[in-house]
Amino acid sequence: YYLSDQLLQPRPSHTHIFLLQTSIFYLFNASLCTAVTGQKNSQAILHTLESANLFLFPLDEKREWYRYHHLFADLLRQRLQRRQLEIIPELYRRASQWYADRGEVETAVHYALAGDDVVAATRLLDEVAADFIKGSEVMKLHKLLARLPAAAADGYPRLNLAQGWVAMFLYQFDLAEKYVSQAEACLPLPAESAPDLSEALVCAQVATVRAYSANRQGQLTDALTYSNDALAWLNKLPDETASQYRGTVLINLGQIQTALDEVAQARMSYQQAITDNKASGRFFGVMTSYSGMINLQHRCGKLAEAKITGQHGLVWLKQWQKQHSQIDFPAEGELRWEIGAVCYEKNELSDVQKHMQRGADVCRYSSPSRLARCLHYLFLLAIARDEVDAAVQIHQQIDSALSDLSPIPWLDAAFRSERIVCLSRLKTAVPQWKEVLHQWLVTLDSMYTTPYKFHERLVNLIIARVLAALERPEAALDILDQL
């Protein structure tokens, strides 16, 4: 009552209305306030309110952005609901539009949903979802899509395709198939479809998602067929358009060929993927293409070549960062991990520290599994340096990082078993470590029903180490003989 009687009532009516209508914001500036309230003297009102010490706090030295004290904002919102309930959805719509016009889609979607405008939020995401995928911001898109009702994307082929990509990256293959099938069901496209969308492009992306899903499930023949289908559809498009998507297909094709030990073909696929992705400015594609090439060279024992390829990737990365005035890209983590793994094989431990720490930093909030893999090598580095306490701490940190989401549980479990083997050799207290490792071996078949062939050798090597630690040398030798 004190706030209501002493602070609000003495204000002019236009200021009172301004306060109520801007209470929907967490933070705001004069331009946003004008767009929502229609009052063109918003900057003057803000200065007056600040001078009056009316629970308004500047957020920068230039006094452009502000926020209200949270208790004061609560009071204003309560009064807004009592006095202008019918205008609230329109206020949220205007705020959403203001952010959308500035390319801040995440905030625009937030305000659209706050105003219960699911259609506007869906349209916003439909327009930009592909950009999230291209920028490897899968987890951010996943969180935004989770806020939409289940059927909101029906009839939006671009959004269905984006949902398919997200589900595939999270190893939810049945869900990925559901979404790309929904995109297919939108064909033929209506006349009012987006100008950058065509039947050939939809079919190419559907085939690409299916190729990635099949690859990750170890269905290499199907993955190869879908990849060729995708390339065939892309050949029906203008080369300028096709080159923007061909690099993505070729990355997966390189992984398939690597798993099939088709080394020469894989090398050509990765090299063409690097060229196409650079030409189309697809940062994620360039990083993944370089990573695939490094992995291939690593598997072939060409460690010097692999490191040179990594250096080329880092040079391109620095140029990109300089041009885009941005430091952190999640896709950098994959490149750092591959380079760091090569450095580990070469016993260049300081370089392992540099690359894996950087990889962990850029993946910390975007990819739990990638973060865990970088931290795993930092664990192995701590073991190599006899830093037992640090190794235990990193082991616990990895478990914590994967507690919420582990999109590749069998691979993460394999790395965890390798860490337990290392700790057991140091006589470090890992509760019932033999039982833990034995249980992993028992559940391995059920966990590993859809092996990603790209990692099969790595997992088998870890299995051999576990068997040796459990004093089963004959079984370990059988696996090593096969490798």
Short mmCIF file of C-alpha atoms in Angstrom, two decimals:
data_model
loop_
_atom_site.label_atom_id
_atom_site.label_comp_id
_atom_site.label_asym_id
_atom_site.label_seq_id
_atom_site.Cartn_x
_atom_site.Cartn_y
_atom_site.Cartn_z
CA TYR A 1 0.00 0.00 0.00
CA TYR A 2 2.86 2.39 0.75
CA LEU A 3 4.27 1.90 -2.76
CA SER A 4 0.85 2.35 -4.31
CA ASP A 5 -0.18 5.44 -2.33
CA GLN A 6 3.11 7.27 -1.99
CA LEU A 7 4.87 6.50 -5.29
CA LEU A 8 2.34 5.83 -8.01
CA GLN A 9 -0.61 8.14 -7.37
CA PRO A 10 1.32 11.44 -7.51
CA ARG A 11 2.63 10.64 -11.00
CA PRO A 12 1.08 12.14 -14.18
CA SER A 13 -1.31 9.80 -15.92
CA HIS A 14 0.97 9.22 -18.93
CA THR A 15 3.85 8.30 -16.55
CA HIS A 16 1.55 6.01 -14.59
CA ILE A 17 0.54 4.21 -17.80
CA PHE A 18 4.21 4.02 -18.84
CA LEU A 19 5.13 2.36 -15.55
CA LEU A 20 2.35 -0.20 -15.80
CA GLN A 21 2.98 -1.15 -19.42
CA THR A 22 6.77 -1.44 -19.08
CA SER A 23 6.45 -3.71 -16.04
CA ILE A 24 6.34 -6.74 -18.36
CA PHE A 25 10.08 -6.34 -19.06
CA TYR A 26 13.05 -7.84 -17.24
CA LEU A 27 15.19 -5.09 -18.74
CA PHE A 28 14.41 -2.32 -21.19
CA ASN A 29 15.62 0.78 -23.02
CA ALA A 30 13.84 3.83 -24.44
CA SER A 31 13.39 2.32 -27.90
CA LEU A 32 11.71 -0.81 -26.53
CA CYS A 33 9.51 1.28 -24.23
CA THR A 34 8.40 3.47 -27.13
CA ALA A 35 7.60 0.43 -29.28
CA VAL A 36 5.41 -1.06 -26.55
CA THR A 37 3.78 2.00 -24.95
CA GLY A 38 3.66 4.29 -27.97
CA GLN A 39 5.05 7.15 -25.88
CA LYS A 40 7.75 8.88 -27.91
CA ASN A 41 9.33 10.65 -24.91
CA SER A 42 10.37 7.38 -23.25
CA GLN A 43 13.97 8.48 -22.69
CA ALA A 44 12.83 11.61 -20.82
CA ILE A 45 10.43 9.59 -18.69
CA LEU A 46 13.19 7.15 -17.77
CA HIS A 47 15.51 9.98 -16.71
CA THR A 48 12.72 11.53 -14.62
CA LEU A 49 11.96 8.22 -12.91
CA GLU A 50 15.64 7.61 -12.20
CA SER A 51 16.05 11.12 -10.75
CA ALA A 52 13.06 10.48 -8.50
CA ASN A 53 14.70 7.29 -7.16
CA LEU A 54 11.65 5.31 -8.21
CA PHE A 55 13.17 1.83 -7.93
CA LEU A 56 14.67 2.17 -11.42
CA PHE A 57 18.25 0.96 -11.87
CA PRO A 58 20.55 1.76 -14.83
CA LEU A 59 22.41 -1.27 -16.18
CA ASP A 60 25.19 0.51 -18.07
CA GLU A 61 27.25 3.67 -17.79
CA LYS A 62 25.50 5.29 -20.75
CA ARG A 63 22.15 4.81 -19.01
CA GLU A 64 20.55 3.14 -22.00
CA TRP A 65 19.29 -0.07 -20.38
CA TYR A 66 17.31 -0.21 -17.14
CA ARG A 67 15.39 -2.57 -14.86
CA TYR A 68 12.88 -2.12 -12.02
CA HIS A 69 13.37 -3.46 -8.52
CA HIS A 70 11.66 -6.85 -8.57
CA LEU A 71 9.18 -5.97 -5.80
CA PHE A 72 8.24 -2.74 -7.55
CA ALA A 73 7.83 -4.60 -10.84
CA ASP A 74 5.56 -7.15 -9.13
CA LEU A 75 3.35 -4.34 -7.84
CA LEU A 76 3.17 -2.74 -11.30
CA ARG A 77 2.26 -6.04 -12.98
CA GLN A 78 -0.49 -6.70 -10.44
CA ARG A 79 -1.97 -3.27 -11.10
CA LEU A 80 -1.61 -3.76 -14.87
CA GLN A 81 -3.61 -6.98 -14.64
CA ARG A 82 -6.36 -5.25 -12.67
CA ARG A 83 -6.63 -2.15 -14.84
CA GLN A 84 -5.56 -3.10 -18.38
CA LEU A 85 -5.91 -6.87 -18.60
CA GLU A 86 -7.19 -6.78 -22.18
CA ILE A 87 -4.11 -4.94 -23.51
CA ILE A 88 -1.47 -7.28 -22.00
CA PRO A 89 -1.30 -9.72 -24.98
CA GLU A 90 -0.78 -6.75 -27.32
CA LEU A 91 2.05 -5.44 -25.13
CA TYR A 92 3.81 -8.79 -25.31
CA ARG A 93 3.23 -8.94 -29.09
CA ARG A 94 4.86 -5.52 -29.55
CA ALA A 95 7.82 -6.52 -27.37
CA SER A 96 8.23 -9.74 -29.32
CA GLN A 97 8.18 -7.85 -32.61
CA TRP A 98 10.77 -5.34 -31.37
CA TYR A 99 13.22 -8.12 -30.49
CA ALA A 100 12.45 -10.05 -33.68
CA ASP A 101 13.25 -6.96 -35.79
CA ARG A 102 16.67 -6.90 -34.16
CA GLY A 103 17.36 -10.58 -34.75
CA GLU A 104 17.09 -11.51 -31.05
CA VAL A 105 14.81 -14.44 -31.73
CA GLU A 106 15.24 -16.21 -28.41
CA THR A 107 13.90 -13.19 -26.50
CA ALA A 108 11.25 -12.58 -29.16
CA VAL A 109 9.96 -16.13 -28.69
CA HIS A 110 9.95 -15.62 -24.91
CA TYR A 111 7.66 -12.58 -25.17
CA ALA A 112 5.42 -14.21 -27.76
CA LEU A 113 4.86 -17.20 -25.48
CA ALA A 114 4.42 -14.92 -22.45
CA GLY A 115 1.53 -13.37 -24.36
CA ASP A 116 0.12 -16.84 -25.21
CA ASP A 117 0.78 -16.23 -28.92
CA VAL A 118 1.89 -19.72 -29.90
CA VAL A 119 1.38 -19.02 -33.61
CA ALA A 120 3.78 -16.04 -33.55
CA ALA A 121 6.35 -18.01 -31.55
CA THR A 122 6.12 -20.92 -34.00
CA ARG A 123 6.53 -18.64 -37.02
CA LEU A 124 9.54 -16.97 -35.44
CA LEU A 125 11.24 -20.30 -34.80
CA ASP A 126 10.30 -21.57 -38.27
CA GLU A 127 12.19 -18.66 -39.82
CA VAL A 128 15.41 -19.08 -37.83
CA ALA A 129 15.55 -22.72 -36.65
CA ALA A 130 17.83 -23.68 -39.55
CA ASP A 131 20.29 -20.96 -38.46
CA PHE A 132 20.48 -22.53 -34.98
CA ILE A 133 21.34 -25.88 -36.60
CA LYS A 134 23.95 -24.29 -38.89
CA GLY A 135 25.51 -22.58 -35.87
CA SER A 136 25.59 -25.86 -33.88
CA GLU A 137 23.35 -24.28 -31.20
CA VAL A 138 21.35 -27.48 -30.90
CA MET A 139 20.73 -27.36 -27.16
CA LYS A 140 19.50 -23.76 -27.31
CA LEU A 141 17.05 -24.68 -30.10
CA HIS A 142 16.02 -27.81 -28.17
CA LYS A 143 15.04 -25.68 -25.15
CA LEU A 144 13.06 -23.24 -27.32
CA LEU A 145 11.22 -26.02 -29.16
CA ALA A 146 10.37 -27.65 -25.83
CA ARG A 147 8.30 -24.57 -24.95
CA LEU A 148 5.98 -25.06 -27.94
CA PRO A 149 2.90 -27.31 -27.74
CA ALA A 150 3.43 -30.71 -29.33
CA ALA A 151 1.36 -29.99 -32.45
CA ALA A 152 2.52 -26.40 -32.95
CA ALA A 153 4.92 -27.27 -35.78
CA ASP A 154 2.37 -29.21 -37.85
CA GLY A 155 2.42 -27.81 -41.38
CA TYR A 156 5.83 -26.13 -40.94
CA PRO A 157 8.30 -28.29 -42.93
CA ARG A 158 11.35 -26.17 -42.04
CA LEU A 159 10.55 -26.42 -38.34
CA ASN A 160 9.88 -30.16 -38.64
CA LEU A 161 13.27 -30.60 -40.28
CA ALA A 162 14.94 -28.61 -37.51
CA GLN A 163 13.18 -30.78 -34.93
CA GLY A 164 14.45 -33.84 -36.78
CA TRP A 165 18.02 -32.54 -36.64
CA VAL A 166 17.75 -31.80 -32.91
CA ALA A 167 16.33 -35.26 -32.15
CA MET A 168 19.06 -36.92 -34.24
CA PHE A 169 21.84 -34.98 -32.46
CA LEU A 170 20.30 -36.12 -29.16
CA TYR A 171 20.29 -39.72 -30.45
CA GLN A 172 16.48 -39.85 -30.33
CA PHE A 173 16.25 -41.63 -33.66
CA ASP A 174 12.57 -42.63 -33.59
CA LEU A 175 11.64 -39.03 -32.83
CA ALA A 176 13.91 -37.78 -35.62
CA GLU A 177 12.14 -40.08 -38.08
CA LYS A 178 8.76 -38.83 -36.88
CA TYR A 179 9.68 -35.21 -37.53
CA VAL A 180 11.22 -35.72 -40.99
CA SER A 181 8.19 -37.81 -41.96
CA GLN A 182 6.01 -34.85 -40.94
CA ALA A 183 8.14 -32.63 -43.17
CA GLU A 184 7.61 -35.08 -46.05
CA ALA A 185 3.87 -35.02 -45.39
CA CYS A 186 3.89 -31.27 -46.17
CA LEU A 187 4.76 -32.06 -49.83
CA PRO A 188 3.82 -30.77 -52.32
CA LEU A 189 4.53 -27.38 -50.82
CA PRO A 190 1.76 -24.77 -50.93
CA ALA A 191 2.22 -21.73 -53.16
CA GLU A 192 2.73 -19.40 -50.19
CA SER A 193 5.74 -21.35 -48.90
CA ALA A 194 8.98 -19.55 -48.10
CA PRO A 195 10.88 -18.65 -51.30
CA ASP A 196 14.02 -20.44 -50.09
CA LEU A 197 12.15 -23.73 -49.71
CA SER A 198 11.57 -26.29 -52.47
CA GLU A 199 10.50 -29.90 -52.75
CA ALA A 200 14.02 -30.98 -53.74
CA LEU A 201 15.52 -29.20 -50.73
CA VAL A 202 13.01 -30.75 -48.30
CA CYS A 203 13.67 -34.23 -49.75
CA ALA A 204 17.44 -33.67 -49.60
CA GLN A 205 17.30 -32.68 -45.93
CA VAL A 206 14.97 -35.55 -45.05
CA ALA A 207 17.41 -38.00 -46.66
CA THR A 208 20.34 -36.30 -44.88
CA VAL A 209 18.77 -36.64 -41.42
CA ARG A 210 17.97 -40.28 -42.16
CA ALA A 211 21.55 -40.85 -43.31
CA TYR A 212 22.94 -39.39 -40.08
CA SER A 213 20.50 -41.43 -37.97
CA ALA A 214 21.34 -44.67 -39.81
CA ASN A 215 25.07 -43.99 -39.43
CA ARG A 216 24.76 -43.44 -35.69
CA GLN A 217 22.83 -46.69 -35.36
CA GLY A 218 25.50 -48.67 -37.21
CA GLN A 219 23.27 -49.20 -40.26
CA LEU A 220 26.01 -48.29 -42.69
CA THR A 221 24.40 -49.66 -45.86
CA ASP A 222 21.23 -47.65 -45.25
CA ALA A 223 23.31 -44.61 -44.32
CA LEU A 224 25.20 -44.87 -47.60
CA THR A 225 21.94 -45.15 -49.58
CA TYR A 226 20.37 -42.13 -47.86
CA SER A 227 23.55 -40.10 -48.40
CA ASN A 228 23.49 -40.82 -52.14
CA ASP A 229 19.77 -39.96 -52.23
CA ALA A 230 20.50 -36.63 -50.56
CA LEU A 231 23.25 -35.82 -53.06
CA ALA A 232 20.93 -36.74 -55.95
CA TRP A 233 18.25 -34.34 -54.67
CA LEU A 234 20.84 -31.58 -54.19
CA ASN A 235 21.97 -32.03 -57.80
CA LYS A 236 18.48 -30.87 -58.85
CA LEU A 237 19.05 -27.53 -57.15
CA PRO A 238 21.11 -24.55 -58.34
CA ASP A 239 24.74 -25.12 -57.36
CA GLU A 240 24.75 -22.00 -55.17
CA THR A 241 21.95 -23.52 -53.07
CA ALA A 242 23.22 -27.11 -53.23
CA SER A 243 26.70 -26.15 -52.00
CA GLN A 244 25.18 -24.80 -48.76
CA TYR A 245 23.91 -28.28 -47.87
CA ARG A 246 26.25 -30.64 -49.72
CA GLY A 247 29.01 -30.19 -47.16
CA THR A 248 26.74 -31.55 -44.43
CA VAL A 249 26.02 -34.69 -46.47
CA LEU A 250 29.72 -35.18 -47.25
CA ILE A 251 30.75 -35.00 -43.57
CA ASN A 252 28.46 -37.91 -42.76
CA LEU A 253 29.55 -39.76 -45.90
CA GLY A 254 33.17 -39.39 -44.78
CA GLN A 255 32.30 -40.90 -41.40
CA ILE A 256 30.50 -43.82 -43.07
CA GLN A 257 33.44 -44.47 -45.39
CA THR A 258 35.84 -44.23 -42.44
CA ALA A 259 33.81 -46.87 -40.56
CA LEU A 260 33.95 -49.07 -43.69
CA ASP A 261 37.74 -48.56 -43.94
CA GLU A 262 37.32 -46.86 -47.31
CA VAL A 263 40.18 -44.49 -46.53
CA ALA A 264 40.72 -42.91 -49.96
CA GLN A 265 37.00 -42.22 -50.44
CA ALA A 266 36.68 -40.81 -46.92
CA ARG A 267 39.62 -38.48 -47.50
CA MET A 268 37.99 -37.13 -50.70
CA SER A 269 34.62 -36.66 -48.96
CA TYR A 270 36.16 -34.71 -46.10
CA GLN A 271 38.29 -32.57 -48.43
CA GLN A 272 35.25 -31.67 -50.55
CA ALA A 273 33.24 -31.04 -47.37
CA ILE A 274 35.90 -28.57 -46.18
CA THR A 275 35.78 -26.76 -49.54
CA ASP A 276 31.96 -26.63 -49.75
CA ASN A 277 31.45 -25.58 -46.15
CA LYS A 278 34.04 -22.82 -46.44
CA ALA A 279 32.41 -21.56 -49.64
CA SER A 280 28.97 -21.41 -48.00
CA GLY A 281 30.26 -19.95 -44.74
CA ARG A 282 28.98 -22.81 -42.60
CA PHE A 283 31.14 -22.58 -39.48
CA PHE A 284 29.90 -25.81 -37.90
CA GLY A 285 30.43 -27.65 -41.18
CA VAL A 286 34.02 -26.43 -41.56
CA MET A 287 34.92 -27.40 -37.99
CA THR A 288 33.32 -30.85 -38.32
CA SER A 289 34.95 -31.44 -41.72
CA TYR A 290 38.40 -30.70 -40.33
CA SER A 291 37.62 -32.86 -37.29
CA GLY A 292 36.64 -35.79 -39.50
CA MET A 293 39.81 -35.49 -41.55
CA ILE A 294 41.96 -35.37 -38.39
CA ASN A 295 40.17 -38.44 -37.01
CA LEU A 296 40.76 -40.33 -40.26
CA GLN A 297 44.47 -39.47 -40.29
CA HIS A 298 44.73 -40.36 -36.59
CA ARG A 299 43.16 -43.78 -37.18
CA CYS A 300 45.65 -44.38 -40.01
CA GLY A 301 48.56 -43.54 -37.71
CA LYS A 302 49.44 -40.38 -39.65
CA LEU A 303 49.82 -38.22 -36.56
CA ALA A 304 52.03 -35.58 -38.17
CA GLU A 305 49.51 -35.12 -41.02
CA ALA A 306 46.67 -34.97 -38.53
CA LYS A 307 48.37 -32.22 -36.55
CA ILE A 308 49.03 -30.17 -39.72
CA THR A 309 45.35 -30.51 -40.66
CA GLY A 310 44.45 -29.33 -37.18
CA GLN A 311 46.67 -26.28 -37.58
CA HIS A 312 44.93 -25.43 -40.86
CA GLY A 313 41.59 -25.69 -39.09
CA LEU A 314 42.76 -23.38 -36.30
CA VAL A 315 44.04 -20.79 -38.78
CA TRP A 316 40.65 -20.74 -40.50
CA LEU A 317 38.95 -20.56 -37.08
CA LYS A 318 40.94 -17.47 -36.06
CA GLN A 319 40.12 -15.73 -39.33
CA TRP A 320 36.41 -16.50 -38.84
CA GLN A 321 36.43 -15.24 -35.27
CA LYS A 322 38.13 -12.02 -36.36
CA GLN A 323 35.61 -11.42 -39.15
CA HIS A 324 32.59 -12.10 -36.94
CA SER A 325 33.87 -10.41 -33.76
CA GLN A 326 32.98 -13.49 -31.77
CA ILE A 327 35.21 -15.60 -29.58
CA ASP A 328 33.29 -18.73 -28.59
CA PHE A 329 31.67 -21.19 -30.99
CA PRO A 330 30.57 -24.59 -29.58
CA ALA A 331 31.71 -26.40 -32.75
CA GLU A 332 35.27 -25.39 -31.94
CA GLY A 333 35.16 -27.97 -29.15
CA GLU A 334 35.03 -30.89 -31.58
CA LEU A 335 38.09 -29.63 -33.47
CA ARG A 336 40.00 -29.06 -30.23
CA TRP A 337 39.12 -32.56 -29.02
CA GLU A 338 40.46 -34.22 -32.17
CA ILE A 339 43.68 -32.14 -32.12
CA GLY A 340 44.13 -32.79 -28.40
CA ALA A 341 43.70 -36.54 -28.92
CA VAL A 342 46.49 -36.50 -31.52
CA CYS A 343 48.71 -34.53 -29.12
CA TYR A 344 48.00 -37.12 -26.42
CA GLU A 345 49.20 -39.90 -28.76
CA LYS A 346 52.35 -37.87 -29.45
CA ASN A 347 52.88 -37.32 -25.68
CA GLU A 348 52.75 -33.54 -26.15
CA LEU A 349 51.08 -33.02 -22.81
CA SER A 350 51.13 -29.23 -22.66
CA ASP A 351 49.28 -29.12 -26.00
CA VAL A 352 46.76 -31.65 -24.67
CA GLN A 353 46.09 -29.29 -21.76
CA LYS A 354 45.67 -26.29 -24.07
CA HIS A 355 43.31 -27.89 -26.60
CA MET A 356 41.17 -29.94 -24.21
CA GLN A 357 40.74 -27.06 -21.76
CA ARG A 358 39.67 -24.76 -24.58
CA GLY A 359 37.34 -27.45 -25.92
CA ALA A 360 35.76 -27.87 -22.49
CA ASP A 361 35.31 -24.11 -22.11
CA VAL A 362 33.42 -23.62 -25.39
CA CYS A 363 31.25 -26.75 -24.86
CA ARG A 364 30.41 -26.16 -21.21
CA TYR A 365 26.90 -24.82 -21.79
CA SER A 366 26.08 -26.32 -25.17
CA SER A 367 27.13 -29.97 -25.39
CA PRO A 368 27.37 -32.11 -22.24
CA SER A 369 28.77 -35.10 -24.12
CA ARG A 370 31.44 -33.09 -25.95
CA LEU A 371 32.34 -31.40 -22.67
CA ALA A 372 32.69 -34.81 -21.01
CA ARG A 373 35.02 -36.07 -23.75
CA CYS A 374 37.33 -33.06 -23.39
CA LEU A 375 37.33 -33.45 -19.62
CA HIS A 376 38.09 -37.16 -20.05
CA TYR A 377 41.37 -36.30 -21.73
CA LEU A 378 42.15 -33.79 -18.99
CA PHE A 379 41.59 -36.70 -16.59
CA LEU A 380 44.05 -38.86 -18.55
CA LEU A 381 46.49 -35.93 -18.53
CA ALA A 382 46.21 -35.67 -14.73
CA ILE A 383 46.90 -39.43 -14.49
CA ALA A 384 49.95 -39.05 -16.73
CA ARG A 385 51.25 -36.31 -14.44
CA ASP A 386 50.53 -38.31 -11.25
CA GLU A 387 48.04 -35.66 -10.14
CA VAL A 388 45.68 -38.10 -8.45
CA ASP A 389 43.53 -35.59 -6.56
CA ALA A 390 42.96 -33.59 -9.74
CA ALA A 391 42.05 -36.78 -11.62
CA VAL A 392 39.44 -37.73 -8.99
CA GLN A 393 37.99 -34.22 -9.10
CA ILE A 394 37.71 -34.27 -12.92
CA HIS A 395 36.10 -37.74 -12.78
CA GLN A 396 33.44 -36.37 -10.44
CA GLN A 397 33.01 -33.28 -12.59
CA ILE A 398 32.30 -35.42 -15.66
CA ASP A 399 29.64 -37.43 -13.80
CA SER A 400 28.03 -34.15 -12.79
CA ALA A 401 28.15 -32.75 -16.35
CA LEU A 402 26.36 -35.82 -17.71
CA SER A 403 23.76 -36.08 -14.95
CA ASP A 404 21.16 -34.07 -16.86
CA LEU A 405 21.71 -35.27 -20.40
CA SER A 406 23.85 -37.99 -21.94
CA PRO A 407 22.97 -38.29 -25.65
CA ILE A 408 25.52 -41.10 -26.22
CA PRO A 409 25.19 -43.11 -23.00
CA TRP A 410 27.16 -46.16 -24.14
CA LEU A 411 30.16 -44.06 -25.21
CA ASP A 412 30.07 -41.98 -22.04
CA ALA A 413 29.81 -45.19 -19.98
CA ALA A 414 32.83 -46.63 -21.82
CA PHE A 415 34.94 -43.57 -21.00
CA ARG A 416 33.76 -43.76 -17.39
CA SER A 417 34.90 -47.38 -17.20
CA GLU A 418 38.31 -46.39 -18.57
CA ARG A 419 38.63 -43.76 -15.82
CA ILE A 420 37.72 -46.28 -13.14
CA VAL A 421 40.40 -48.66 -14.47
CA CYS A 422 42.97 -45.84 -14.23
CA LEU A 423 41.92 -44.93 -10.70
CA SER A 424 41.93 -48.56 -9.56
CA ARG A 425 45.58 -48.90 -10.62
CA LEU A 426 46.41 -45.97 -8.34
CA LYS A 427 44.66 -47.66 -5.40
CA THR A 428 42.31 -44.70 -5.25
CA ALA A 429 39.09 -45.26 -3.37
CA VAL A 430 36.48 -45.96 -6.06
CA PRO A 431 33.66 -47.73 -4.20
CA GLN A 432 33.28 -51.34 -5.37
CA TRP A 433 35.12 -50.61 -8.62
CA LYS A 434 35.25 -54.27 -9.67
CA GLU A 435 31.49 -54.59 -9.32
CA VAL A 436 30.98 -51.37 -11.28
CA LEU A 437 33.15 -52.57 -14.17
CA HIS A 438 31.61 -56.04 -14.14
CA GLN A 439 28.12 -54.52 -14.27
CA TRP A 440 29.16 -52.38 -17.24
CA LEU A 441 30.33 -55.46 -19.14
CA VAL A 442 27.09 -57.30 -18.29
CA THR A 443 24.88 -54.45 -19.51
CA LEU A 444 27.08 -53.58 -22.48
CA ASP A 445 25.16 -55.65 -25.03
CA SER A 446 21.81 -54.09 -24.14
CA MET A 447 23.32 -50.60 -23.92
CA TYR A 448 25.22 -51.05 -27.17
CA THR A 449 22.39 -52.43 -29.31
CA THR A 450 22.81 -49.64 -31.85
CA PRO A 451 26.57 -49.13 -32.03
CA TYR A 452 27.93 -46.10 -33.78
CA LYS A 453 30.58 -47.82 -35.87
CA PHE A 454 32.68 -44.66 -35.93
CA HIS A 455 33.59 -45.32 -32.26
CA GLU A 456 33.50 -49.13 -32.27
CA ARG A 457 37.27 -49.64 -32.19
CA LEU A 458 37.68 -47.15 -29.37
CA VAL A 459 35.01 -48.85 -27.26
CA ASN A 460 36.50 -52.31 -27.92
CA LEU A 461 39.91 -51.08 -26.77
CA ILE A 462 38.34 -49.85 -23.52
CA ILE A 463 36.60 -53.22 -23.10
CA ALA A 464 40.00 -54.93 -23.37
CA ARG A 465 41.43 -52.63 -20.68
CA VAL A 466 38.49 -53.37 -18.40
CA LEU A 467 38.88 -57.13 -18.89
CA ALA A 468 42.58 -56.88 -18.09
CA ALA A 469 41.82 -54.89 -14.93
CA LEU A 470 39.34 -57.60 -13.91
CA GLU A 471 42.10 -60.21 -14.36
CA ARG A 472 40.54 -61.80 -17.47
CA PRO A 473 43.59 -61.62 -19.78
CA GLU A 474 42.43 -64.32 -22.23
CA ALA A 475 39.21 -62.44 -23.00
CA ALA A 476 41.14 -59.18 -23.35
CA LEU A 477 43.60 -60.83 -25.77
CA ASP A 478 40.72 -62.13 -27.92
CA ILE A 479 39.49 -58.57 -28.44
CA LEU A 480 42.99 -57.21 -29.02
CA ASP A 481 43.65 -59.94 -31.63
CA GLN A 482 40.49 -58.88 -33.49
CA LEU A 483 41.57 -55.22 -33.37
#
